[in-house]
PDB file of C-alpha atoms in Angstrom:
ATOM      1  CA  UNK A 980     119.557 113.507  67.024  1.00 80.00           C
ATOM      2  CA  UNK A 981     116.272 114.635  65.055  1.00 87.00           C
ATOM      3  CA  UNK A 982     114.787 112.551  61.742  1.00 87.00           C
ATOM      4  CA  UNK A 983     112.092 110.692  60.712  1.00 83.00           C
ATOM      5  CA  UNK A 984     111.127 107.667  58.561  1.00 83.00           C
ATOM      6  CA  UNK A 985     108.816 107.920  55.595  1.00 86.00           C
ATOM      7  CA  UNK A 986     106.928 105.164  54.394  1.00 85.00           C
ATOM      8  CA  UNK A 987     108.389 102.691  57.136  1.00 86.00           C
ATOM      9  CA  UNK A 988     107.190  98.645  56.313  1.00 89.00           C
ATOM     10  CA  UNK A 989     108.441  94.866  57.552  1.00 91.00           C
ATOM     11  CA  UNK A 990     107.620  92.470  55.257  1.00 94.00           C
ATOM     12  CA  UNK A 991     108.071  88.508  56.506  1.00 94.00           C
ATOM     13  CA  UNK A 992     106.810  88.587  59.972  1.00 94.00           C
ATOM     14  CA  UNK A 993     104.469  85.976  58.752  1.00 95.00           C
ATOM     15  CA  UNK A 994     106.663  83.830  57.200  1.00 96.00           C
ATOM     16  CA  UNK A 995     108.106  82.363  60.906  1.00 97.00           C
ATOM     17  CA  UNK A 996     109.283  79.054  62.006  1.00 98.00           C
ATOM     18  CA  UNK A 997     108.112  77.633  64.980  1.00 98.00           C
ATOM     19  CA  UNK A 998     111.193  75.206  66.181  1.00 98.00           C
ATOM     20  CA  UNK A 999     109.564  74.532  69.656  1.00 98.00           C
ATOM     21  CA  UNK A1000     106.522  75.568  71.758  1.00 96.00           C
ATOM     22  CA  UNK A1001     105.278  74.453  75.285  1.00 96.00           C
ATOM     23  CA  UNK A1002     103.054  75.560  77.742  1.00 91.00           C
ATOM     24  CA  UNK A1003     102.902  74.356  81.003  1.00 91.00           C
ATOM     25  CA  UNK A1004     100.002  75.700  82.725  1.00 84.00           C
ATOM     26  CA  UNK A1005     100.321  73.783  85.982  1.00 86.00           C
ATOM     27  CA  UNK A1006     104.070  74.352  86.358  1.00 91.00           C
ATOM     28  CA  UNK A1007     103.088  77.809  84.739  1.00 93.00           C
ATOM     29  CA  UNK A1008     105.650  78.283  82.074  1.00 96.00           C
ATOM     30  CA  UNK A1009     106.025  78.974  78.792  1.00 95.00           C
ATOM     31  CA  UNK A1010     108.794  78.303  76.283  1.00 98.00           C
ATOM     32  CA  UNK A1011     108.877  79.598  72.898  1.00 97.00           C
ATOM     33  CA  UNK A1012     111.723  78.983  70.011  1.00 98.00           C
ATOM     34  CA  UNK A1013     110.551  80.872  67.181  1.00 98.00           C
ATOM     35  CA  UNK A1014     112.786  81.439  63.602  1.00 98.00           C
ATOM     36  CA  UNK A1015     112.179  83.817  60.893  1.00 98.00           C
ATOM     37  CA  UNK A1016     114.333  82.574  57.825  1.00 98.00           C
ATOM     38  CA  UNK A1017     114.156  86.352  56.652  1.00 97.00           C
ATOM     39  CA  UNK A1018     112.629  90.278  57.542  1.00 96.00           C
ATOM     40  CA  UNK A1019     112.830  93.014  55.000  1.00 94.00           C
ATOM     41  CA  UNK A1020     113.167  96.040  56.798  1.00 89.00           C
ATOM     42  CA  UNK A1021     112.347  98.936  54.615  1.00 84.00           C
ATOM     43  CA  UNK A1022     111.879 102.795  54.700  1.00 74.00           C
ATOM     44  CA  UNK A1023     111.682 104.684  51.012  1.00 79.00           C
ATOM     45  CA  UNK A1024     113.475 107.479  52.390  1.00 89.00           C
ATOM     46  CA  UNK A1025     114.931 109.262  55.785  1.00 92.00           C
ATOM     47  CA  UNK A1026     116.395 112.110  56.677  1.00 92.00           C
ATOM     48  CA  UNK A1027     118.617 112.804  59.682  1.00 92.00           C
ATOM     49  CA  UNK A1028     120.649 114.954  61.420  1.00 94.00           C
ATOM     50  CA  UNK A1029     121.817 115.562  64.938  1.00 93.00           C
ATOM     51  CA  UNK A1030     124.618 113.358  67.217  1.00 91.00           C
ATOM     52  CA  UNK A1031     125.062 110.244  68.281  1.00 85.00           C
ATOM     53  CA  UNK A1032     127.942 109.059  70.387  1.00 84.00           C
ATOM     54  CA  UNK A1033     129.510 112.037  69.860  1.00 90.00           C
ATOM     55  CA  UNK A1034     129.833 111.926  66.369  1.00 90.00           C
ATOM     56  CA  UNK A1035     127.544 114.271  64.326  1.00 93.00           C
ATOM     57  CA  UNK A1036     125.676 112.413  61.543  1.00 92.00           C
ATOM     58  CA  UNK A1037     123.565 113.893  58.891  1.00 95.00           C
ATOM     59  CA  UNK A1038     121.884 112.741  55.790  1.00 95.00           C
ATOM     60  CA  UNK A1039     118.946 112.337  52.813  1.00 94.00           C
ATOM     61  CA  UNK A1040     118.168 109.158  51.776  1.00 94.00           C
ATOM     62  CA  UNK A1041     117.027 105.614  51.351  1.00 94.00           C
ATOM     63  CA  UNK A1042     117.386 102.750  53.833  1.00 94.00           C
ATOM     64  CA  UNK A1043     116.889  98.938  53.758  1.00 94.00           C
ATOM     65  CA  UNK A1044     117.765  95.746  55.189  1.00 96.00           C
ATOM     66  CA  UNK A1045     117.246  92.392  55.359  1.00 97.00           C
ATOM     67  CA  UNK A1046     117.990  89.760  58.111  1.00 97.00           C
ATOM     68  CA  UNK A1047     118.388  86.267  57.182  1.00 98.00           C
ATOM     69  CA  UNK A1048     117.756  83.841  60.332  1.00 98.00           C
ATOM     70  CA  UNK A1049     116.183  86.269  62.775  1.00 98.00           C
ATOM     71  CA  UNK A1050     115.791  83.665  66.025  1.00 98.00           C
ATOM     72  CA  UNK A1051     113.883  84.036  69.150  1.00 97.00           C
ATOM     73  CA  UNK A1052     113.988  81.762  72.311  1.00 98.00           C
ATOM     74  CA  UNK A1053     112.284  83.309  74.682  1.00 97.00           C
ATOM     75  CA  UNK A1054     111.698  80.862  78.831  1.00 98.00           C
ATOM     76  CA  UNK A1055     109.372  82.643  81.115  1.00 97.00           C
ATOM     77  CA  UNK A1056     107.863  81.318  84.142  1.00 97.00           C
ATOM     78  CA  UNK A1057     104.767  83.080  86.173  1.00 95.00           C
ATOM     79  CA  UNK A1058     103.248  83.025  88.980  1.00 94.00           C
ATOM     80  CA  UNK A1059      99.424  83.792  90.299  1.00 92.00           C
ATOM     81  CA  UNK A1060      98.144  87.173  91.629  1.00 89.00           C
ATOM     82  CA  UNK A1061      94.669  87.020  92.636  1.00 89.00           C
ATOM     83  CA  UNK A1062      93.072  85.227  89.722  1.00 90.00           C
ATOM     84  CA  UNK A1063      95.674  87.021  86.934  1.00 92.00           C
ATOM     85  CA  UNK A1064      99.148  85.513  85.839  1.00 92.00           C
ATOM     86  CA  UNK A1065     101.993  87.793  86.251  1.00 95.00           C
ATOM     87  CA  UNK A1066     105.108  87.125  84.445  1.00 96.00           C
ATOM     88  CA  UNK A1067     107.803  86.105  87.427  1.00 96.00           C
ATOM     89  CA  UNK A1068     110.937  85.759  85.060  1.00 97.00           C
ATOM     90  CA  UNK A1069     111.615  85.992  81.369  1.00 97.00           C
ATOM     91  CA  UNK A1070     115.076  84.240  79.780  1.00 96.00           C
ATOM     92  CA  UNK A1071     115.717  85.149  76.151  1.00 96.00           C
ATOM     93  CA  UNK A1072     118.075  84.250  73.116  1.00 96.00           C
ATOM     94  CA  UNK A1073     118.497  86.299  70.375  1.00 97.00           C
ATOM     95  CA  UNK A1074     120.286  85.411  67.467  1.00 97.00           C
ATOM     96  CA  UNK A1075     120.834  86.931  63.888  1.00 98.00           C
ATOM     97  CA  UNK A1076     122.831  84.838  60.395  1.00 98.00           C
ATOM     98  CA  UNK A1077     123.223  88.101  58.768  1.00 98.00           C
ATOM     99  CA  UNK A1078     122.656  91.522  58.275  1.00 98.00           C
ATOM    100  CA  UNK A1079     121.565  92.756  54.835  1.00 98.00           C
ATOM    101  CA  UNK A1080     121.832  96.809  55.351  1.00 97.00           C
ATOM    102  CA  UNK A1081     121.693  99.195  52.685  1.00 96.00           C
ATOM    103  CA  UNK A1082     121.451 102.729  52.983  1.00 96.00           C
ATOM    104  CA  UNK A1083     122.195 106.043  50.605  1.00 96.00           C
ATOM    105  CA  UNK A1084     122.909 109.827  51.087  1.00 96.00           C
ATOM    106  CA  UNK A1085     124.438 109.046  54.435  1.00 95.00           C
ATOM    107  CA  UNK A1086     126.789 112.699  54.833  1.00 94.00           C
ATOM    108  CA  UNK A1087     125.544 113.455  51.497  1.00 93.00           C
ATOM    109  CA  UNK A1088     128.306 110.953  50.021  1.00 96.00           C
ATOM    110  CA  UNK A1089     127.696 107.513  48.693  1.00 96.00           C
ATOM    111  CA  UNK A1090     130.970 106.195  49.080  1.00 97.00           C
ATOM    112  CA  UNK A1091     130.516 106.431  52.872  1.00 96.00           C
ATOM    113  CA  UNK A1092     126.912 105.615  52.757  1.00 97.00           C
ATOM    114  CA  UNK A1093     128.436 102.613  50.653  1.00 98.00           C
ATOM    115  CA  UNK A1094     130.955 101.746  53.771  1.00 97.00           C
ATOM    116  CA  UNK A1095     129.135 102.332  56.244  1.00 95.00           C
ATOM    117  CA  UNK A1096     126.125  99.749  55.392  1.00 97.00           C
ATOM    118  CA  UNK A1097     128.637  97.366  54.449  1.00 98.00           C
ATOM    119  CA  UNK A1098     130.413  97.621  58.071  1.00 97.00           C
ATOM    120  CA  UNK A1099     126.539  97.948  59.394  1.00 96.00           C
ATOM    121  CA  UNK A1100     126.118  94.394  57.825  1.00 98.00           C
ATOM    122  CA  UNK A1101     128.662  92.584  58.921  1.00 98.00           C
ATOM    123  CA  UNK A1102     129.123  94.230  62.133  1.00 98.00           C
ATOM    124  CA  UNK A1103     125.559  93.765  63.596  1.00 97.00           C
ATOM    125  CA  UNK A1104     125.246  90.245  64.023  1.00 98.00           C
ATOM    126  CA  UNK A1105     128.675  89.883  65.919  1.00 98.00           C
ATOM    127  CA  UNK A1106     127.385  92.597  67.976  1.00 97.00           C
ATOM    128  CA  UNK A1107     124.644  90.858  69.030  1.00 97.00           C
ATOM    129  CA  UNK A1108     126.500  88.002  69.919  1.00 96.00           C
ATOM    130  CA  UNK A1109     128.486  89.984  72.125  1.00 97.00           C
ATOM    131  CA  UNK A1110     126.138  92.012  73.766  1.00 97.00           C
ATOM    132  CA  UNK A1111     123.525  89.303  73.999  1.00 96.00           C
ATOM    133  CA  UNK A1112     123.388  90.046  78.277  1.00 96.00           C
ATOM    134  CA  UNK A1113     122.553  93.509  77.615  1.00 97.00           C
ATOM    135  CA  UNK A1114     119.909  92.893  74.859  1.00 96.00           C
ATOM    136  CA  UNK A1115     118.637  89.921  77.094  1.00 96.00           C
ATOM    137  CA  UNK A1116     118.479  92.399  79.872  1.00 96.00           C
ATOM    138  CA  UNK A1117     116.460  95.216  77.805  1.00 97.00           C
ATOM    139  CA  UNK A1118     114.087  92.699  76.268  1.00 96.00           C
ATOM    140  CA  UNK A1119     113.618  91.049  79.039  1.00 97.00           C
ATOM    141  CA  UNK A1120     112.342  94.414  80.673  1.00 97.00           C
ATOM    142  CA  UNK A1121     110.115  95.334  77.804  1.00 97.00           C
ATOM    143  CA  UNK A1122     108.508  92.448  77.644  1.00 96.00           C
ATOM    144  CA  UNK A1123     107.346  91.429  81.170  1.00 97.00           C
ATOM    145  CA  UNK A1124     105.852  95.155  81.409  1.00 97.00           C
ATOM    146  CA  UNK A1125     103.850  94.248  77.758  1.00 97.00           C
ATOM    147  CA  UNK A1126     102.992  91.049  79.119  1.00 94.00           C
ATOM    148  CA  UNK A1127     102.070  91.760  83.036  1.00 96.00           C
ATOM    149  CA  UNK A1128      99.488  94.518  81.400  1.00 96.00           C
ATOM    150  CA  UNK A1129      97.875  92.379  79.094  1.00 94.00           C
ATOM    151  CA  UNK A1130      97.565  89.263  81.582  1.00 94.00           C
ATOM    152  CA  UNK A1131      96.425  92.125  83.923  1.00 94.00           C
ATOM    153  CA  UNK A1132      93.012  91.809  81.845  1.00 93.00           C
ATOM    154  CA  UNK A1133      92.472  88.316  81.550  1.00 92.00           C
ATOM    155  CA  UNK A1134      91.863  86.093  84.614  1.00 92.00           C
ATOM    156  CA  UNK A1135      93.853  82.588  84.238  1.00 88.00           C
ATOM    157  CA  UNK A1136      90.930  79.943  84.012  1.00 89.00           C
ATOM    158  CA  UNK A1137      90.017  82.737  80.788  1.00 90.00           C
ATOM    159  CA  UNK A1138      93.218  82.264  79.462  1.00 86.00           C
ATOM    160  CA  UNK A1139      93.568  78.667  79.586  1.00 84.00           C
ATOM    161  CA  UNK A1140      89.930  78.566  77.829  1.00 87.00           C
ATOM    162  CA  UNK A1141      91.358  81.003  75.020  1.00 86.00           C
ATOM    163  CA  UNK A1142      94.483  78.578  74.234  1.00 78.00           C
ATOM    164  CA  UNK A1143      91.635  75.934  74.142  1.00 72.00           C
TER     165      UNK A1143
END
């Protein structure tokens, strides 16, 4: 599968909801619940072409989205290493309202381009619901590599002066 993205942009990211926050430095954990009422996902135009799940796919085009109640709980506990925290476990949530998903020249046809966002839409967030172990699991992953690097840099006492 070979494409790319032109002008590629997410507007809303700053336009989040924090339901709940703790830190717990002596019990080292932190708990986030963080909501983003909606993300506009946009790219001008794409091109594709290659296969994917053994299906070929192929198209010129534009694509956009929007998700309405994006929501992020994310429980991770750490533990010390030398004078560093490491992340020792990460639980997350993800949940989506609804997918927004629009995208043209899909096969060259817009009637399919036309059925396949609509399925796109209203498949995705019942997707996520039922995959939610699997995402958990690949998030999960992800993010304690991101985070164990960056803590890597800072000893604790210098992060507990940073969050003040």
């Amino acid at each position: 599968l070979e494409g790319f993205l032109e002008n590629f942009n997410v507007s809303g990211l700053t336009s989040y909801n924090v339901n709940s926050a703790k830190f717990k430095p002596f019990s080292l954990n932190a708990y986030i619940d963080v909501n983003w009422p909606w993300l506009t996902v946009a790219s001008t135009n794409y091109s594709l072409k290659g296969n994917a799940l053994n299906y070929d796919i192929y198209g010129d085009g534009d694509i956009n989205g929007t998700l309405y109640n994006f929501r992020t709980i994310m429980n991770v506990d750490f533990n010390l290493k030398d004078r560093h925290m490491q992340v020792q476990t990460i639980a997350t949530k993800i949940f989506l309202e609804a997918l927004d998903f629009n995208v043209t020249g899909l096969y060259n046809n817009e009637d399919m381009s036309e059925t396949f966002s609509k399925t796109l839409s209203d498949v995705t967030p019942k997707l996520i619901v039922a995959n939610q172990k699997m995402i958990e699991y690949i998030i999960n992953n992800i993010a304690t590599r991101i985070f164990n690097k960056f803590l890597s840099t800072i000893t604790f006492l210098d992060l507990l002066k940073a969050i003040g």
